[in-house]
Amino acid sequence: MRTAFGSAFDVPVGYLNTASIGVPPVAVASEVAAAVTRWGSGVDSPDAVDKVVTVAREAFGRLVGVPANRVAGGASVGQMVAMVAASLPLGARVLVAEGDFTSLTFPFAARGLQVTEVPLDGLVAAAAGYDLVAVSVVQSADGRIADLDGLRATGVPVLLDASQAVGWLPLSLEWADWTVAAGYKWLMSPRGCAWLACSPRGVEAAVPVAANWWAGEDPWTSVYGLPLRLASDARRLDISPVWLSQFGAAAALPYVASLDMAAVRDHNVGLADSLLAGMGMEPRGSAIVSLSLSLAEVGAGAGVGGGAGVGVGRGVGERLAAAGVRSAVRAGRVRLGFHLYNTAEDVDLVLEALR
C-alpha cells in the first residue's frame, strides 16, 4: 500500500503501466465495489446515476478548463470522435500526426474523409488549408507533447485527444473546438467513461449520431415518442451512461481536479526524467518514457548494461518483466508511465533490472 497526494493506492512496486491502465485510489475502488454490491442487491433506483454523472462531468470540465454545460459524456474516445467526424462534409481535409492513436484517426478515415499524416513536429507548419487538425496532446506511443500554442495560433479548427495528458499535465483547453479523453488512464477511473469538451461552435457542429433518451433536455420525459427534443447544451451529445464506470469516475475525477496539477506534473516528469538520467539519456519532460526493446541499443548510450555483455540474453521488456516491472510494448518499444503513486523505488527497480 502506498500513500501519495493525500490518497492510498494498493499498487505494487514496479507498476509503470498507467498509460495503459490507471490504478485507482483505494477510495475509488471501494466506491465502485459498493455500487456493484447495490446492483447485486437491487438497491439502486434507475435515477441513482444522475447525480454522479453530473459530478464527473463538472470535474472533467475543471481539468481541461471548459464549463460543464459544454462537456458531453460517453463511453470511449472513438465513439465521441465519430460525432466530430460526422460534422465534417464529405471531401473535408483532416490533418493528423503520424502514428497517432487510431481511436482518434480511424473515425475520420472510416467516413471517407481526406486524412493526411505528417510528423508531429510538422503539424503546425502544415495546418493551413485543412478543415480540421486532430492530434493527441501527449502521444500514446512515446509521450511526446504536441505544440498546443502553435496549433492555437493557426486558427484552424482543432480536435485534441487528452487521454494521455489529462490527470498529470496542467491543461487550459477552452480554445480548442473539441477535447476528448478516456477516463481509465491518468484519471484512474473504470473503463467505459469518456468526455468531450466543446467550444460553443463545437457544441453546435458535432452531430449526435447516437442520439438517445439520455441526451434529451429532460431525460426522464423524453423516453418515449417523437418529436426529437435534445438538450440545448453539450448534453445533446451524451450517450446513456455506463453505470458502474460513472460511480468510479464521480469519485476519481473530483479528487484529481482538487490536486495542484503543476505539482503532479513535476512529480511524474521528475521520476521519468530521473530514469532517463540514470540511463545517461536526455530528459524529455513527459510522464511517459519510451525505450528500445534492444538491451544493446539502450546500453550503448546509457552505460546500463555493463560493457561487452550488454547485448547478451533477454531484451529490455523481458528483463523488466522478470524484475516485476509492469510496462507495455507500443510501436515496437517499451513504454513506461509514471503517476501519482510512483516513487524513486520504481526508478531504481528499472535501473537495476537493466544493469
CSV table of C-alpha atoms in Angstrom, one decimal, residues 63-343:
chain,number,residue,atom,x,y,z
A,63,LEU,CA,-9.5,19.6,-15.5
A,64,VAL,CA,-9.5,20.9,-19.1
A,65,GLY,CA,-10.8,24.5,-18.4
A,66,VAL,CA,-14.2,24.1,-20.0
A,67,PRO,CA,-17.6,24.8,-18.3
A,68,ALA,CA,-19.7,21.8,-17.5
A,69,ASN,CA,-22.5,22.8,-19.9
A,70,ARG,CA,-20.1,22.3,-22.8
A,71,VAL,CA,-19.0,18.8,-21.7
A,72,ALA,CA,-20.6,15.7,-23.2
A,73,GLY,CA,-20.3,12.2,-21.6
A,74,GLY,CA,-19.7,9.0,-23.4
A,75,ALA,CA,-18.0,5.6,-23.2
A,76,SER,CA,-15.0,5.8,-25.4
A,77,VAL,CA,-12.8,8.1,-27.4
A,78,GLY,CA,-13.7,6.6,-30.8
A,79,GLN,CA,-17.4,6.9,-30.1
A,80,MET,CA,-17.1,10.6,-29.3
A,81,VAL,CA,-14.7,11.4,-32.1
A,82,ALA,CA,-17.3,9.9,-34.5
A,83,MET,CA,-19.6,12.8,-33.7
A,84,VAL,CA,-16.9,15.2,-34.8
A,85,ALA,CA,-16.2,13.2,-38.0
A,86,ALA,CA,-19.9,13.3,-38.8
A,87,SER,CA,-19.9,17.1,-38.6
A,88,LEU,CA,-17.5,17.4,-41.5
A,89,PRO,CA,-18.7,17.4,-45.1
A,90,LEU,CA,-17.6,14.6,-47.4
A,91,GLY,CA,-14.3,15.8,-49.0
A,92,ALA,CA,-13.2,17.6,-45.9
A,93,ARG,CA,-9.4,17.5,-45.3
A,94,VAL,CA,-8.2,16.3,-41.8
A,95,LEU,CA,-4.6,16.6,-40.7
A,96,VAL,CA,-3.2,14.2,-38.1
A,97,ALA,CA,0.1,13.2,-36.6
A,98,GLU,CA,1.9,10.1,-38.0
A,99,GLY,CA,1.4,7.1,-35.7
A,100,ASP,CA,-1.3,8.8,-33.5
A,101,PHE,CA,-3.7,6.6,-31.6
A,102,THR,CA,-6.3,5.1,-34.0
A,103,SER,CA,-9.3,5.8,-31.9
A,104,LEU,CA,-8.6,9.4,-32.8
A,105,THR,CA,-7.8,8.9,-36.5
A,106,PHE,CA,-10.0,5.9,-37.6
A,107,PRO,CA,-13.4,7.7,-37.4
A,108,PHE,CA,-12.3,10.2,-40.0
A,109,ALA,CA,-10.8,7.6,-42.3
A,110,ALA,CA,-13.9,5.4,-41.9
A,111,ARG,CA,-16.1,8.2,-43.0
A,112,GLY,CA,-14.1,8.5,-46.2
A,113,LEU,CA,-12.6,11.9,-45.4
A,114,GLN,CA,-9.2,13.0,-46.8
A,115,VAL,CA,-6.9,12.3,-43.9
A,116,THR,CA,-3.2,13.3,-44.2
A,117,GLU,CA,-0.5,12.2,-41.8
A,118,VAL,CA,2.6,14.3,-41.1
A,119,PRO,CA,5.3,14.1,-38.4
A,120,LEU,CA,4.1,15.5,-35.1
A,121,ASP,CA,6.7,18.4,-35.2
A,122,GLY,CA,5.5,19.4,-38.6
A,123,LEU,CA,1.8,19.6,-37.7
A,124,VAL,CA,1.7,23.3,-37.1
A,125,ALA,CA,3.5,24.3,-40.3
A,126,ALA,CA,1.2,22.0,-42.4
A,127,ALA,CA,-2.1,23.1,-40.8
A,128,ALA,CA,-3.1,25.9,-43.2
A,129,GLY,CA,-5.8,24.9,-45.6
A,130,TYR,CA,-7.1,21.9,-43.6
A,131,ASP,CA,-10.7,21.7,-42.3
A,132,LEU,CA,-9.5,20.1,-39.0
A,133,VAL,CA,-6.4,19.2,-37.2
A,134,ALA,CA,-6.8,16.2,-34.9
A,135,VAL,CA,-4.0,15.2,-32.6
A,136,SER,CA,-3.2,13.7,-29.2
A,137,VAL,CA,-2.0,16.2,-26.6
A,138,VAL,CA,0.5,13.6,-25.5
A,139,GLN,CA,1.4,10.8,-27.9
A,140,SER,CA,0.4,7.4,-26.6
A,141,ALA,CA,3.4,5.5,-28.1
A,142,ASP,CA,6.2,7.6,-26.7
A,143,GLY,CA,5.0,10.6,-24.6
A,144,ARG,CA,5.9,13.4,-27.0
A,145,ILE,CA,3.8,16.5,-26.4
A,146,ALA,CA,2.0,18.5,-29.1
A,147,ASP,CA,2.7,22.2,-29.7
A,148,LEU,CA,-0.6,23.4,-28.4
A,149,ASP,CA,0.3,27.1,-28.6
A,150,GLY,CA,1.3,26.7,-32.2
A,151,LEU,CA,-1.9,24.9,-33.0
A,152,ARG,CA,-4.0,27.5,-31.4
A,153,ALA,CA,-2.2,30.2,-33.4
A,154,THR,CA,-3.0,28.6,-36.7
A,155,GLY,CA,-6.7,29.4,-36.4
A,156,VAL,CA,-7.6,26.0,-37.9
A,157,PRO,CA,-10.3,24.0,-36.1
A,158,VAL,CA,-8.7,21.6,-33.7
A,159,LEU,CA,-9.7,18.3,-32.0
A,160,LEU,CA,-7.4,17.3,-29.1
A,161,ASP,CA,-7.3,13.8,-27.6
A,162,ALA,CA,-6.1,14.4,-24.0
A,163,SER,CA,-6.4,10.8,-22.9
A,164,GLN,CA,-2.6,10.6,-22.2
A,165,ALA,CA,-2.4,14.1,-20.7
A,166,VAL,CA,-5.4,15.0,-18.5
A,167,GLY,CA,-4.7,13.9,-15.0
A,168,TRP,CA,-1.0,14.8,-15.0
A,169,LEU,CA,-0.5,17.7,-17.3
A,170,PRO,CA,-1.9,21.2,-16.5
A,171,LEU,CA,-4.4,22.0,-19.2
A,172,SER,CA,-6.4,25.0,-20.3
A,173,LEU,CA,-8.1,24.0,-23.5
A,174,GLU,CA,-11.2,26.2,-23.8
A,175,TRP,CA,-9.8,27.5,-27.1
A,176,ALA,CA,-10.0,24.0,-28.8
A,177,ASP,CA,-13.1,23.2,-30.7
A,178,TRP,CA,-13.2,19.7,-29.2
A,179,THR,CA,-11.2,18.0,-26.4
A,180,VAL,CA,-11.8,14.3,-25.9
A,181,ALA,CA,-10.4,11.9,-23.2
A,182,ALA,CA,-10.9,8.5,-21.8
A,183,GLY,CA,-11.1,8.1,-18.1
A,184,TYR,CA,-9.3,4.8,-17.5
A,185,LYS,CA,-5.7,6.0,-17.7
A,186,TRP,CA,-4.4,9.0,-15.8
A,187,LEU,CA,-7.8,9.8,-14.4
A,188,MET,CA,-7.8,6.4,-12.7
A,189,SER,CA,-11.5,5.6,-13.5
A,190,PRO,CA,-13.0,2.4,-14.7
A,191,ARG,CA,-13.3,1.7,-18.4
A,192,GLY,CA,-16.5,2.8,-20.0
A,193,CYS,CA,-16.3,6.6,-19.4
A,194,ALA,CA,-15.1,9.3,-21.7
A,195,TRP,CA,-15.9,13.0,-22.1
A,196,LEU,CA,-15.9,15.5,-25.0
A,197,ALA,CA,-15.4,19.2,-24.1
A,198,CYS,CA,-16.6,21.6,-26.8
A,199,SER,CA,-16.3,25.2,-27.7
A,200,PRO,CA,-19.6,26.9,-28.3
A,201,ARG,CA,-19.1,26.3,-32.1
A,202,GLY,CA,-18.2,22.7,-31.3
A,203,VAL,CA,-21.4,22.0,-29.4
A,204,GLU,CA,-23.4,23.2,-32.4
A,205,ALA,CA,-21.3,21.4,-35.0
A,206,ALA,CA,-21.0,18.0,-33.6
A,207,VAL,CA,-23.6,15.5,-34.8
A,208,PRO,CA,-25.3,13.4,-32.2
A,209,VAL,CA,-25.0,10.2,-34.2
A,210,ALA,CA,-26.1,8.1,-31.2
A,211,ALA,CA,-29.0,10.3,-30.1
A,212,ASN,CA,-30.9,8.7,-27.3
A,213,TRP,CA,-33.2,9.4,-24.4
A,214,TRP,CA,-30.4,10.4,-22.1
A,215,ALA,CA,-29.5,13.3,-24.4
A,216,GLY,CA,-32.9,14.8,-24.0
A,217,GLU,CA,-33.4,18.2,-22.4
A,218,ASP,CA,-35.2,16.4,-19.6
A,219,PRO,CA,-34.1,12.8,-20.0
A,220,TRP,CA,-36.9,11.4,-17.8
A,221,THR,CA,-39.6,13.0,-20.0
A,222,SER,CA,-38.0,12.0,-23.3
A,223,VAL,CA,-38.0,8.3,-23.0
A,224,TYR,CA,-40.9,7.7,-25.4
A,225,GLY,CA,-42.1,9.1,-28.7
A,226,LEU,CA,-41.2,11.9,-31.1
A,227,PRO,CA,-40.5,14.7,-31.9
A,228,LEU,CA,-36.7,14.9,-31.4
A,229,ARG,CA,-36.1,17.0,-28.3
A,230,LEU,CA,-32.4,17.0,-27.4
A,231,ALA,CA,-30.7,19.1,-24.8
A,232,SER,CA,-29.7,22.6,-25.8
A,233,ASP,CA,-26.1,22.3,-24.4
A,234,ALA,CA,-23.4,19.6,-24.8
A,235,ARG,CA,-25.6,17.0,-23.1
A,236,ARG,CA,-27.3,16.6,-26.5
A,237,LEU,CA,-24.2,14.6,-27.4
A,238,ASP,CA,-24.4,12.3,-24.4
A,239,ILE,CA,-25.0,8.6,-24.6
A,240,SER,CA,-26.7,6.7,-21.8
A,241,PRO,CA,-24.1,6.4,-19.0
A,242,VAL,CA,-22.2,3.2,-18.2
A,243,TRP,CA,-23.4,2.9,-14.6
A,244,LEU,CA,-20.5,1.3,-12.7
A,245,SER,CA,-17.9,3.3,-14.6
A,246,GLN,CA,-19.7,6.6,-13.7
A,247,PHE,CA,-19.7,5.8,-10.0
A,248,GLY,CA,-16.0,5.4,-10.2
A,249,ALA,CA,-15.5,8.5,-12.2
A,250,ALA,CA,-17.5,10.6,-9.8
A,251,ALA,CA,-15.1,9.5,-7.1
A,252,ALA,CA,-11.9,9.8,-9.1
A,253,LEU,CA,-12.3,13.0,-11.1
A,254,PRO,CA,-13.1,15.4,-8.3
A,255,TYR,CA,-10.1,14.1,-6.4
A,256,VAL,CA,-7.8,14.6,-9.4
A,257,ALA,CA,-9.3,18.0,-10.1
A,258,SER,CA,-8.6,19.1,-6.5
A,259,LEU,CA,-4.8,18.5,-6.9
A,260,ASP,CA,-2.2,21.0,-7.8
A,261,MET,CA,-1.7,19.8,-11.4
A,262,ALA,CA,1.7,21.6,-11.6
A,263,ALA,CA,2.9,19.6,-8.6
A,264,VAL,CA,1.5,16.4,-10.2
A,265,ARG,CA,3.4,17.1,-13.4
A,266,ASP,CA,6.6,17.9,-11.6
A,267,HIS,CA,6.3,14.6,-9.6
A,268,ASN,CA,5.6,12.5,-12.7
A,269,VAL,CA,8.0,14.1,-15.0
A,270,GLY,CA,10.7,14.3,-12.3
A,271,LEU,CA,10.6,10.5,-11.9
A,272,ALA,CA,10.5,9.9,-15.7
A,273,ASP,CA,13.5,12.2,-16.3
A,274,SER,CA,15.4,10.7,-13.3
A,275,LEU,CA,15.1,7.3,-15.0
A,276,LEU,CA,16.4,8.8,-18.2
A,277,ALA,CA,19.3,10.5,-16.4
A,278,GLY,CA,20.1,7.2,-14.7
A,279,MET,CA,20.5,5.7,-18.1
A,280,GLY,CA,22.6,8.5,-19.4
A,281,MET,CA,19.8,9.9,-21.6
A,282,GLU,CA,18.5,13.4,-22.0
A,283,PRO,CA,15.3,14.5,-20.2
A,284,ARG,CA,12.1,14.6,-22.3
A,285,GLY,CA,9.7,16.4,-20.0
A,286,SER,CA,7.0,13.8,-20.2
A,287,ALA,CA,5.4,11.3,-17.8
A,288,ILE,CA,5.8,8.7,-20.4
A,289,VAL,CA,9.2,7.1,-21.3
A,290,SER,CA,9.8,5.0,-24.4
A,291,LEU,CA,12.8,2.7,-24.6
A,292,SER,CA,14.2,0.5,-27.3
A,293,LEU,CA,13.4,-3.2,-26.9
A,294,SER,CA,17.1,-4.0,-27.5
A,295,LEU,CA,19.3,-4.0,-24.4
A,296,ALA,CA,22.3,-3.5,-26.6
A,297,GLU,CA,20.8,-0.3,-28.1
A,298,VAL,CA,19.7,1.0,-24.7
A,299,GLY,CA,23.0,0.2,-23.1
A,300,ALA,CA,25.1,1.8,-25.8
A,301,GLY,CA,24.1,5.3,-24.9
A,302,ALA,CA,23.5,4.7,-21.2
A,303,GLY,CA,26.2,2.5,-19.8
A,304,VAL,CA,23.4,0.4,-18.3
A,305,GLY,CA,24.4,-3.0,-19.5
A,306,GLY,CA,27.9,-3.3,-18.1
A,307,GLY,CA,30.1,-3.3,-21.2
A,308,ALA,CA,30.7,-6.2,-23.6
A,309,GLY,CA,27.9,-8.3,-22.3
A,310,VAL,CA,25.1,-5.7,-22.9
A,311,GLY,CA,23.7,-7.5,-26.0
A,312,VAL,CA,23.6,-10.9,-24.4
A,313,GLY,CA,20.5,-12.6,-23.0
A,314,ARG,CA,17.0,-11.1,-22.6
A,315,GLY,CA,15.8,-7.8,-24.1
A,316,VAL,CA,14.6,-4.8,-22.2
A,317,GLY,CA,10.9,-5.9,-21.9
A,318,GLU,CA,11.9,-9.4,-20.7
A,319,ARG,CA,14.3,-8.1,-18.1
A,320,LEU,CA,11.7,-5.6,-16.8
A,321,ALA,CA,9.0,-8.2,-16.5
A,322,ALA,CA,11.3,-10.6,-14.7
A,323,ALA,CA,12.1,-7.9,-12.2
A,324,GLY,CA,8.4,-7.2,-11.5
A,325,VAL,CA,8.1,-4.1,-13.6
A,326,ARG,CA,4.7,-3.6,-15.3
A,327,SER,CA,5.1,-1.9,-18.6
A,328,ALA,CA,3.8,-2.2,-22.2
A,329,VAL,CA,5.2,-2.5,-25.7
A,330,ARG,CA,3.9,0.1,-28.1
A,331,ALA,CA,5.1,0.9,-31.6
A,332,GLY,CA,8.0,-1.6,-31.2
A,333,ARG,CA,9.3,0.0,-27.9
A,334,VAL,CA,8.9,-0.5,-24.2
A,335,ARG,CA,6.6,2.2,-22.7
A,336,LEU,CA,6.7,3.2,-19.0
A,337,GLY,CA,4.4,5.7,-17.4
A,338,PHE,CA,4.9,7.5,-14.0
A,339,HIS,CA,1.9,8.7,-12.0
A,340,LEU,CA,0.9,9.9,-8.5
A,341,TYR,CA,1.6,6.5,-6.8
A,342,ASN,CA,5.1,6.0,-8.3
A,343,THR,CA,8.3,6.7,-6.3
